[in-house]
CSV table of C-alpha atoms in Angstrom, one decimal:
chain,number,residue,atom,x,y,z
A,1,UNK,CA,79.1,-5.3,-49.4
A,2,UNK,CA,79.1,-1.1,-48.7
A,3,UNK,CA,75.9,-0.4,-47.1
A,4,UNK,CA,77.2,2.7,-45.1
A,5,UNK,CA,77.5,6.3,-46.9
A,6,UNK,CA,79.1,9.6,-45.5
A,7,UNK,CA,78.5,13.1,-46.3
A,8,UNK,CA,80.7,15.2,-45.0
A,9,UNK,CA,83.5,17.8,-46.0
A,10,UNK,CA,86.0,17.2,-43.6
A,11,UNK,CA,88.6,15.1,-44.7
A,12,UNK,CA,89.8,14.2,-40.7
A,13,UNK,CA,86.1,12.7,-40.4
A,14,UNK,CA,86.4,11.0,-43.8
A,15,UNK,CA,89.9,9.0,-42.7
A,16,UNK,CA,88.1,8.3,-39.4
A,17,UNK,CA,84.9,6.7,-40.0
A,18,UNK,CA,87.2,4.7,-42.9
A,19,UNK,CA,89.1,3.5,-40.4
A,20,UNK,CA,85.9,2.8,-38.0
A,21,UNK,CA,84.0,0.9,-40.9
A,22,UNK,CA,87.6,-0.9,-42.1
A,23,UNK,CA,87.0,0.8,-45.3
A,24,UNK,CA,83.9,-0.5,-46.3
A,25,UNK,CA,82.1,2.9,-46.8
A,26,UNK,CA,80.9,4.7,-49.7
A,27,UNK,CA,81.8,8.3,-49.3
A,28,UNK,CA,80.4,11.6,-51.6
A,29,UNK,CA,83.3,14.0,-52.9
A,30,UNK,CA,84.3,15.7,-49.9
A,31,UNK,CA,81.8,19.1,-49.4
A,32,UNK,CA,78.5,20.4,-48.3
A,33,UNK,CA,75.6,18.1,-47.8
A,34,UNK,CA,73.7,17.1,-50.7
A,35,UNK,CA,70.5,18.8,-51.3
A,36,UNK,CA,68.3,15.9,-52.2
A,37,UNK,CA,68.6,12.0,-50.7
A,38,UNK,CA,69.2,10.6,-54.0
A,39,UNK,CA,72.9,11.4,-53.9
A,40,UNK,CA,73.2,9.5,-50.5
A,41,UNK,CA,70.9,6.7,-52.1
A,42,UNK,CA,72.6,6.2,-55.4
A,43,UNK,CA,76.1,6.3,-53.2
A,44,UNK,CA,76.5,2.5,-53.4
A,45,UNK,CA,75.5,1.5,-57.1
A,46,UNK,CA,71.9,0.2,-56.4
A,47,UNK,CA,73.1,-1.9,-52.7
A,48,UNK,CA,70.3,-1.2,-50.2
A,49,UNK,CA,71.3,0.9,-47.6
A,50,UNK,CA,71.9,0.1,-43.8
A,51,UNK,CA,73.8,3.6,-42.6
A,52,UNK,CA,73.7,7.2,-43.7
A,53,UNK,CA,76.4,9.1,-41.7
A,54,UNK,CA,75.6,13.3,-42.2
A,55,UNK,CA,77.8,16.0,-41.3
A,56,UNK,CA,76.0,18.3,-39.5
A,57,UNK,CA,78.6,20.7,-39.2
A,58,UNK,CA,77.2,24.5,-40.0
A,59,UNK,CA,74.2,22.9,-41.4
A,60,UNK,CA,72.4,21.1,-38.6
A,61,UNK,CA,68.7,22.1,-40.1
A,62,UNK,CA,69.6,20.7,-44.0
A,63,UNK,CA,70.9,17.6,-42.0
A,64,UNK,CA,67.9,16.9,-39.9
A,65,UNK,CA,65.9,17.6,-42.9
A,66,UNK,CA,67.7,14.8,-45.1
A,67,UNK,CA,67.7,12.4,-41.9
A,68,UNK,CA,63.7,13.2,-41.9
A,69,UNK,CA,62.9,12.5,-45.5
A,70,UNK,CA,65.6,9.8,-45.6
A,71,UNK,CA,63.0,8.2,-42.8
A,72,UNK,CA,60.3,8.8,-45.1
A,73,UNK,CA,61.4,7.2,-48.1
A,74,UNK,CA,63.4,3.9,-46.4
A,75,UNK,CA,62.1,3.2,-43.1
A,76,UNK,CA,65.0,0.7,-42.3
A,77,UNK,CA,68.1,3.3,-43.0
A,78,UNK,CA,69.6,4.3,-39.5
A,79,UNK,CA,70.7,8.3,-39.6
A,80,UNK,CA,74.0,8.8,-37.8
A,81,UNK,CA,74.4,12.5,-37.0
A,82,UNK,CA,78.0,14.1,-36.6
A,83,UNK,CA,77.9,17.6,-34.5
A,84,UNK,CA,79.4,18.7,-31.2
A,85,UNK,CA,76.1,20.3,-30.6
A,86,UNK,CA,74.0,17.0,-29.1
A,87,UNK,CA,72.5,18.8,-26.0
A,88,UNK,CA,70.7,21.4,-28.7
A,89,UNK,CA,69.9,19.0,-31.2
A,90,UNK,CA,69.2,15.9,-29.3
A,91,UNK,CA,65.0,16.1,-28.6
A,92,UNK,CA,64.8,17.9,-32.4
A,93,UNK,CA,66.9,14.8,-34.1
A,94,UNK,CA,65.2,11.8,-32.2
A,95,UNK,CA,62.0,13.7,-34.0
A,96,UNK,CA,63.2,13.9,-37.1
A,97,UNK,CA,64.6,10.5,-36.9
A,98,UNK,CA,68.3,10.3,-36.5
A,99,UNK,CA,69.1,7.4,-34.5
A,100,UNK,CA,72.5,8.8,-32.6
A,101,UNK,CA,74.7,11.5,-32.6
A,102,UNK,CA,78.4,11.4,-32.5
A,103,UNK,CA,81.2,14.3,-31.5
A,104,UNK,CA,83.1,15.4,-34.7
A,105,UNK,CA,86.6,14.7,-32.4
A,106,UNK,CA,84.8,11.2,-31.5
A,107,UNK,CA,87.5,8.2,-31.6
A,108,UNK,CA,87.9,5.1,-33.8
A,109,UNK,CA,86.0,3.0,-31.2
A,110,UNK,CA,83.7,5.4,-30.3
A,111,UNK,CA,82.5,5.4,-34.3
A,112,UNK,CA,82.8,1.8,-33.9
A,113,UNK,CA,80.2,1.2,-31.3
A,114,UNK,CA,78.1,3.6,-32.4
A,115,UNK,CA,78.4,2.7,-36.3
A,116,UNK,CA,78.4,-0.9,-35.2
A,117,UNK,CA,74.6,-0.3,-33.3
A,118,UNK,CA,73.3,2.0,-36.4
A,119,UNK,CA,74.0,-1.7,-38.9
A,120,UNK,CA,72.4,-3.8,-35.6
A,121,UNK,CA,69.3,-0.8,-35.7
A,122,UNK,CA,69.0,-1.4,-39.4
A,123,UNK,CA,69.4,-4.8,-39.9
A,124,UNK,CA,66.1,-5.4,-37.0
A,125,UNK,CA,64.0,-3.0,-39.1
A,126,UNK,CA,64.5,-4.5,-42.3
A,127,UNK,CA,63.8,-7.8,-40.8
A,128,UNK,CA,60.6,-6.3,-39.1
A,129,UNK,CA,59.8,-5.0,-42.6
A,130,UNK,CA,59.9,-8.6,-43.8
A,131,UNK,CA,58.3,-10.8,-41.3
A,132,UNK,CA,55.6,-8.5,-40.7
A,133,UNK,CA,56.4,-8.1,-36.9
A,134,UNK,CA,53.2,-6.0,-35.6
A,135,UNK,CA,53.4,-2.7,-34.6
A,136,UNK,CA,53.4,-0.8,-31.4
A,137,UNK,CA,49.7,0.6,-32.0
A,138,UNK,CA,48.5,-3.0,-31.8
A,139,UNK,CA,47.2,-2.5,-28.2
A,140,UNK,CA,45.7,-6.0,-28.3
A,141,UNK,CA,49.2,-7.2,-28.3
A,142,UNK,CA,50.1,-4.9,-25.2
A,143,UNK,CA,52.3,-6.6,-22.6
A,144,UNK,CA,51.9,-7.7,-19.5
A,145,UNK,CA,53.5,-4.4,-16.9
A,146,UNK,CA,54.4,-6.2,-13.1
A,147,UNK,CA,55.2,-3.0,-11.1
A,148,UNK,CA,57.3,-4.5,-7.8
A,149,UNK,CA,57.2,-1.8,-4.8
A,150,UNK,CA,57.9,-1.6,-1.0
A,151,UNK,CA,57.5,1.4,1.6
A,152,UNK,CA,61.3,1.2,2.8
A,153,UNK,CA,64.5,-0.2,1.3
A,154,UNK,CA,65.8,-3.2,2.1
A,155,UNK,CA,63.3,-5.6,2.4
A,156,UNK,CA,64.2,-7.3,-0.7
A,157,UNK,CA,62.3,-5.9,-3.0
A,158,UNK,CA,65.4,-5.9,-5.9
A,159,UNK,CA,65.5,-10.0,-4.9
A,160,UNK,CA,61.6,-10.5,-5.6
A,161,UNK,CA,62.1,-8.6,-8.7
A,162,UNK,CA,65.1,-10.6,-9.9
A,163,UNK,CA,63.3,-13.9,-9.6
A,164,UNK,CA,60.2,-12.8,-10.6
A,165,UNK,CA,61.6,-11.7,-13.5
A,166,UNK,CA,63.8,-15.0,-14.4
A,167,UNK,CA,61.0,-17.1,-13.6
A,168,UNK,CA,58.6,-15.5,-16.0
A,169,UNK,CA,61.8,-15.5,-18.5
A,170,UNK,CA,61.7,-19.5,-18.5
A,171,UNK,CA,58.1,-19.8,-19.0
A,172,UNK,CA,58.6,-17.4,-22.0
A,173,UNK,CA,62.1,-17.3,-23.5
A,174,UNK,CA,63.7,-13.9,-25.0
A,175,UNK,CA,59.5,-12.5,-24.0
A,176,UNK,CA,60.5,-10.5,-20.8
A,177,UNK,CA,62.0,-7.3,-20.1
A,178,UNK,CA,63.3,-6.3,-16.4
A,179,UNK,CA,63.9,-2.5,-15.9
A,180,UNK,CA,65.9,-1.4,-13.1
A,181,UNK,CA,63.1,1.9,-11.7
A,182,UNK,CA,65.3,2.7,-8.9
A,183,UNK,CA,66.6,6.0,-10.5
A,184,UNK,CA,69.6,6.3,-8.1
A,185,UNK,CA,70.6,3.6,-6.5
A,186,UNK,CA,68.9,0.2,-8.5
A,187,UNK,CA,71.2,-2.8,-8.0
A,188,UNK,CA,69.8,-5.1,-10.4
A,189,UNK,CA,72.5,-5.7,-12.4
A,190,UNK,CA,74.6,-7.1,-9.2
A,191,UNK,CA,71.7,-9.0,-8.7
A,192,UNK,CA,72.1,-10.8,-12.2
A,193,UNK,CA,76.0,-10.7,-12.2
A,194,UNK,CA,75.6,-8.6,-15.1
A,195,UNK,CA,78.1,-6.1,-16.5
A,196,UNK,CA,75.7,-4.2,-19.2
A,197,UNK,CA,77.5,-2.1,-21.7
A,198,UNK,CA,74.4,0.7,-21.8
A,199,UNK,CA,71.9,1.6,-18.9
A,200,UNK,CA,68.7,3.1,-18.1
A,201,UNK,CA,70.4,6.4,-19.1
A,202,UNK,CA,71.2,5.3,-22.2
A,203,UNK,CA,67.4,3.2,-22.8
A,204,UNK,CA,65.3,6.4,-22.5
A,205,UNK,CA,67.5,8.6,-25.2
A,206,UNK,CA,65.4,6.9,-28.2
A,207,UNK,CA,62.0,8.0,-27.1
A,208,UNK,CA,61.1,9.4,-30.5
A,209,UNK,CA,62.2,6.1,-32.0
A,210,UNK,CA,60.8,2.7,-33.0
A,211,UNK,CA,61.3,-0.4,-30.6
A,212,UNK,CA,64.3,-1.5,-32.6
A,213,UNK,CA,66.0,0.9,-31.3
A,214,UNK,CA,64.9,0.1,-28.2
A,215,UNK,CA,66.1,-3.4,-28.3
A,216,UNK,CA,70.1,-2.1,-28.8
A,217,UNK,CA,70.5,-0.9,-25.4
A,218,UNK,CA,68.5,-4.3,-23.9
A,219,UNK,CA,71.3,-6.8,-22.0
A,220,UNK,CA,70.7,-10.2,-22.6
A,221,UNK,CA,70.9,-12.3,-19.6
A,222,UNK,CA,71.8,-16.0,-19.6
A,223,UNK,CA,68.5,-17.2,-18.3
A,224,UNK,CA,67.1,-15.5,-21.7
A,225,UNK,CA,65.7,-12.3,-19.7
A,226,UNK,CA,66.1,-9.0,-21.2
A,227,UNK,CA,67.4,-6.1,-18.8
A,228,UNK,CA,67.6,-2.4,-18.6
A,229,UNK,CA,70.2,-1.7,-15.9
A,230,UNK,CA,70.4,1.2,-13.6
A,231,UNK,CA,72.8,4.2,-13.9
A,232,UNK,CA,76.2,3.4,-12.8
A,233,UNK,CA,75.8,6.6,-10.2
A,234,UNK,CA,73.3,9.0,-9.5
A,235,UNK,CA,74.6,11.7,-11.2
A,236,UNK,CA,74.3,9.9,-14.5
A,237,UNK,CA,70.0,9.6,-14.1
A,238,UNK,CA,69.5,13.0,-12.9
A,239,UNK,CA,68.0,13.7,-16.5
A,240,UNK,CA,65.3,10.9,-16.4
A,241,UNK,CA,62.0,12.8,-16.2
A,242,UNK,CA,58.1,11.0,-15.9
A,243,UNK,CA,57.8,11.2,-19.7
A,244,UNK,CA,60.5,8.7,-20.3
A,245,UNK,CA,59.6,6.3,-18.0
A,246,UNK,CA,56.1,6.3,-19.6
A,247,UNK,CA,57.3,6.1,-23.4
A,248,UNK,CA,60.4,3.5,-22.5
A,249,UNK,CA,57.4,1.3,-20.7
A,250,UNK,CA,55.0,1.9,-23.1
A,251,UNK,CA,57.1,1.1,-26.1
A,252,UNK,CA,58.5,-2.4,-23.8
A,253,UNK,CA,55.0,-3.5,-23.2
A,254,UNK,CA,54.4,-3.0,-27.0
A,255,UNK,CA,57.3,-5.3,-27.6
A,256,UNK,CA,57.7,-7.7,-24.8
A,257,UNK,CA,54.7,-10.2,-23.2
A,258,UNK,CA,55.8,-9.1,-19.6
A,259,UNK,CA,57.4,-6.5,-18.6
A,260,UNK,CA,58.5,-6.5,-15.0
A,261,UNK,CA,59.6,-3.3,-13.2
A,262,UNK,CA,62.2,-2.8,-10.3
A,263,UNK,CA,60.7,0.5,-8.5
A,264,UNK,CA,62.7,2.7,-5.8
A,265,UNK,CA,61.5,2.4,-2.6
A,266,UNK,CA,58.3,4.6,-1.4
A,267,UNK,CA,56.3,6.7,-3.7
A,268,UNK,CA,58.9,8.7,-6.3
A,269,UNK,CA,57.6,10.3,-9.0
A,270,UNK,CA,59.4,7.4,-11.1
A,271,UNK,CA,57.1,5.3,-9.4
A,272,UNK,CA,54.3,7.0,-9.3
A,273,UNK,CA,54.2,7.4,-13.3
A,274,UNK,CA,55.1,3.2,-13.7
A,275,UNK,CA,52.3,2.3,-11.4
A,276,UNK,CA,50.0,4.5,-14.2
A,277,UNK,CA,51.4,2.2,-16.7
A,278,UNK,CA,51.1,-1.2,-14.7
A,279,UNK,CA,49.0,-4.1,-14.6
A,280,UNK,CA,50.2,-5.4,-11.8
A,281,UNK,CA,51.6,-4.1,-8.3
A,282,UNK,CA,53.8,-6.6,-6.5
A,283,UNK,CA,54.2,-4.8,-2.8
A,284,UNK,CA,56.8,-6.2,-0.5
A,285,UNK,CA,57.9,-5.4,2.9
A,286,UNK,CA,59.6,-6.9,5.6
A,287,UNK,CA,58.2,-9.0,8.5
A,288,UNK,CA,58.3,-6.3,11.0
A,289,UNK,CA,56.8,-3.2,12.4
A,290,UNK,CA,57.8,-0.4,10.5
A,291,UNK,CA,57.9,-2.6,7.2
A,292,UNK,CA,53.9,-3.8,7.7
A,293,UNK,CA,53.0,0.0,8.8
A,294,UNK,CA,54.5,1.4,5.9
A,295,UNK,CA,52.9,-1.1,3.9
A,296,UNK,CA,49.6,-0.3,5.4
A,297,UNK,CA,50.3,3.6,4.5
A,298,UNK,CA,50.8,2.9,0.8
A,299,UNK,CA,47.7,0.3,0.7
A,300,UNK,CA,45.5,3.0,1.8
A,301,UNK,CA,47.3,6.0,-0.1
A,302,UNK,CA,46.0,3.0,-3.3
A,303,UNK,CA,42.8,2.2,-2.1
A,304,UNK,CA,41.8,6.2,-1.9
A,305,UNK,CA,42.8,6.7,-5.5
A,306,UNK,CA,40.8,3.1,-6.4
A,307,UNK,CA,44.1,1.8,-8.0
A,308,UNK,CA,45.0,-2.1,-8.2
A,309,UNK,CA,41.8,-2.7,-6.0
A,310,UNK,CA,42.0,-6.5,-7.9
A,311,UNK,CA,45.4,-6.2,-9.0
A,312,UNK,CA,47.3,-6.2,-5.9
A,313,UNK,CA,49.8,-9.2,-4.8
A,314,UNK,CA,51.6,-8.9,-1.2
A,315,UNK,CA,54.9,-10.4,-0.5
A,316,UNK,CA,56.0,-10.4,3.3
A,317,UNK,CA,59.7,-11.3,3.1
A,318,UNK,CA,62.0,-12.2,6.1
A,319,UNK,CA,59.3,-14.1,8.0
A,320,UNK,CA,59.7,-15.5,10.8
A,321,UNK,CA,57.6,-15.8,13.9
A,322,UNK,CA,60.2,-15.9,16.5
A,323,UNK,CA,60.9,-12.5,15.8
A,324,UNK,CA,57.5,-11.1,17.3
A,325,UNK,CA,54.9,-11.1,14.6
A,326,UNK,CA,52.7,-13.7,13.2
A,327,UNK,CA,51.1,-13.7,10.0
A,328,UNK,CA,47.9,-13.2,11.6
A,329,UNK,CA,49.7,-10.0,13.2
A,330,UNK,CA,50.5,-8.9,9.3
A,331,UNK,CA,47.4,-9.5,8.2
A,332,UNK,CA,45.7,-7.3,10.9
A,333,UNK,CA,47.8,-4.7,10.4
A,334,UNK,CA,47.0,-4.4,6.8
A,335,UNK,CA,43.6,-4.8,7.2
A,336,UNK,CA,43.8,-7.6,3.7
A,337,UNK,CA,45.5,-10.8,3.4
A,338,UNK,CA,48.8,-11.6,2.8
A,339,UNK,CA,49.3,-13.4,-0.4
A,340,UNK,CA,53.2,-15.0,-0.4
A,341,UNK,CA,55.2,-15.3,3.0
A,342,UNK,CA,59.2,-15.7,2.2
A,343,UNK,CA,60.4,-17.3,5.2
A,344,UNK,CA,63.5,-15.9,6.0
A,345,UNK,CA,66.4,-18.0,4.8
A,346,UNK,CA,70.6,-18.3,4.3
A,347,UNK,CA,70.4,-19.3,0.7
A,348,UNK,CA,68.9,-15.5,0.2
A,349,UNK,CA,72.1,-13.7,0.9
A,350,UNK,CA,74.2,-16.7,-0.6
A,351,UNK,CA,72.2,-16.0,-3.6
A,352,UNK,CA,72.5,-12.1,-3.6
A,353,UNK,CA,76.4,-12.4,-3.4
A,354,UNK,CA,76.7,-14.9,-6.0
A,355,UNK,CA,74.3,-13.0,-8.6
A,356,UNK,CA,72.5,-15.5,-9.3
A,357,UNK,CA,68.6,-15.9,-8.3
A,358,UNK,CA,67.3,-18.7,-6.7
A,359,UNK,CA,64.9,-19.5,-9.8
A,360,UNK,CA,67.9,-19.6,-11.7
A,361,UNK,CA,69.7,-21.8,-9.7
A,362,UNK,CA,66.9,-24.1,-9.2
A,363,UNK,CA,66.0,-26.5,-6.0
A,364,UNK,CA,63.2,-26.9,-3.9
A,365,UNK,CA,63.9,-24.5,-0.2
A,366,UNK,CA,60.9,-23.0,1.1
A,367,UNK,CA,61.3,-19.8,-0.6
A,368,UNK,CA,62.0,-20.9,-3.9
A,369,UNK,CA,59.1,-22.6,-3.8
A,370,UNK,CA,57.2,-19.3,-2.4
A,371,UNK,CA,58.6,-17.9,-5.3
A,372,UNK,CA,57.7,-20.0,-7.8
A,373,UNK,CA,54.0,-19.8,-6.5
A,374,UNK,CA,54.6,-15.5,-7.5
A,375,UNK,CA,55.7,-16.7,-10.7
A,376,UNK,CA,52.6,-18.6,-11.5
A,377,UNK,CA,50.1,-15.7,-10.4
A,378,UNK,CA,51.0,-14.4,-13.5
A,379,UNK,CA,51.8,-17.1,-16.1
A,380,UNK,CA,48.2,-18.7,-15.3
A,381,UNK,CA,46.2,-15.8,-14.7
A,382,UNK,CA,44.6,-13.0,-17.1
A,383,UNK,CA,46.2,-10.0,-17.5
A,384,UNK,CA,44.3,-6.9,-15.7
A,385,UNK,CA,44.1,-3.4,-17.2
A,386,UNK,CA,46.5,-0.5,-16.9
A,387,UNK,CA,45.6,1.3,-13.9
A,388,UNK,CA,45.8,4.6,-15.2
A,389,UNK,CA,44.0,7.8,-13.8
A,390,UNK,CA,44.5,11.5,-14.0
A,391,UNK,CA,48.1,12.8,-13.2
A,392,UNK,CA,46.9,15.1,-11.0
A,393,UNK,CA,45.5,12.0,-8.9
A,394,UNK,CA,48.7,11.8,-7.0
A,395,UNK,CA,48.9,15.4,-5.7
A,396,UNK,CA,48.5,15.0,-2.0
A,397,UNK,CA,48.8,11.6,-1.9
A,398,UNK,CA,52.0,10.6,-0.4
């Protein structure tokens, strides 16, 4: 059954997207774009629609206008805009709600995939329309945000996030996002032995869309977790700016009942802007001296701005007393109490290697049973309020 339509007057785009859809495509007479949307909707006889492919080529502003009222008049179509001119159009067609844009020159497989996620886009709105599924202005539905931070890399913080993460994920199956925060250098897909076909870069492009969209650049792990994977280098996330990382959260926590978050290390602005959108904070350091002073440094940078006074869990990883410090030692430091100790362990590393988290893997070591204890501070305790202030809060404070 033809539920995609192409407008175009380039013959060379025609025999391509053909090709891409195997020839189940309803195409108008080969010129200018149509001047209303009932030529695009009357394309397939009366078949609802799932695609609408417009040439954008010397018309970009009569294309976004047709993608705009097409949004208007069915919801559930996914626009597909063809121009080689994505870096000017991009912000004005997420608005005006085209769903992607593809290169004129763009190959077989390249219209594939993104053909293929326009029918995948479609297909989860019309099923939204059906069912119901609530909307993200239904704030009484808002997710659960678990922010996990340290001072300093590598004191595990990726690890506690992993499990966390999985754990919550078999208390609520296909109900928990992880997002890899660490702009630059996150590793959370090693972590899950995960080889995600889109990224964080990709995850943030559909701001000005609905969370269907959303859901097409999710990888689905085997445990039932949903992730958003880091950029493959740092290059790639350069363009990630505070007002993505608040939408993307915003519009997970609207669709997902926990929403764990893989920060960088230390205060970033990345960071900065999660924490405004979290719940919870998970802070984690090492069992040492620069780990707890650090630790100490960011606690009071918190406590000054009165954020996560009651929200606050702290994870000492690595502990061991034979290496100086005793948990009384931590807890005087910090001036609070410490409320998990991960005692430091070989099935941690063996773990890490292997991609695959201890509360995945199951059994019953010390810290997989710390672990598990993180996991239930959250599936058996009421859900705390965003901890958001003024922007300008955080000037001065790191």
């Amino acid at each position: 059954m033809t539920r995609t339509v192409l407008a175009t007057a380039s013959a060379a785009l025609a025999q391509q997207v053909y090709d891409a859809t195997r020839g189940d495509l309803a195409a108008l007479p080969l010129g200018p774009l149509p001047q209303e949307t009932s030529a695009l909707l009357a394309a397939t006889g009366g078949e609802p629609l799932d695609v609408v492919v417009l040439d954008a080529a010397g018309a970009a502003e009569h294309a976004l206008a047709l993608a705009a009222h097409l949004g208007q008049e069915c919801p559930t179509i996914a626009v597909v805009l063809v121009s080689d001119e994505w870096a000017d159009l991009a912000r004005t067609a997420l608005t005006n709600g085209v769903l992607d844009i593809v290169r004129p020159d763009a190959s077989v497989p390249e219209l594939e995939l993104a053909l293929g996620r326009a029918r995948h886009v479609a297909q989860l709105r019309a099923h939204a329309a059906l069912t119901g599924a609530p909307g993200n202005d239904a704030a009484s539905n808002r997710g659960r945000v678990i922010s996990v931070a340290s001072p300093k890399g590598g004191v595990g913080k990726t690890t506690v996030s992993t499990n966390l993460a999985v754990g919550l994920a078999k208390a609520a199956p296909q109900s928990v996002v992880l997002v890899d925060l660490d702009i630059q250098f996150g590793d959370v897909a090693h972590a899950l032995n995960l080889t995600p076909e889109y990224t964080l870069v990709d995850a943030v492009r559909p701001a000005g869309h609905d969370a269907m969209v959303l859901k097409t650049y999710l990888t689905l792990h085997e445990t039932g977790l949903y992730v958003i994977c880091g950029a493959e280098n740092p290059a790639e996330a350069d363009g990630i700016n505070a007002e993505d990382v608040a939408n993307l959260l915003e519009l997970l926590a609207a669709e997902f009942r926990y929403v764990v978050v893989d920060t960088a290390p230390g205060m970033s602005e990345h960071t900065l802007v999660a924490m405004d959108h979290t719940n919870d904070l998970v802070m984690v350091t090492s069992m040492d001296v620069p780990g707890v002073r650090g630790l100490r440094k960011e606690l009071d940078t918190l406590t000054d701005l009165g954020m996560f006074t009651d929200a606050r869990h702290i994870v000492i990883n690595f502990a061991d007393p034979s290496r100086g410090l005793s948990a009384a030692d931590v807890r005087g430091t910090l001036g609070t109490d410490v409320d998990l100790l991960l005692p430091l362990s070989k099935a941690v590393p063996v773990s890490v290697n292997q991609g695959v988290p201890l509360l995945q893997s199951g059994g019953r070591g010390p810290v997989t049973k710390q672990l598990r204890r993180l996991v239930d501070r959250f599936t058996s305790s009421p859900v705390a309020e965003t901890r958001t202030g003024p922007r300008r809060s955080w000037v001065g404070a790191r």
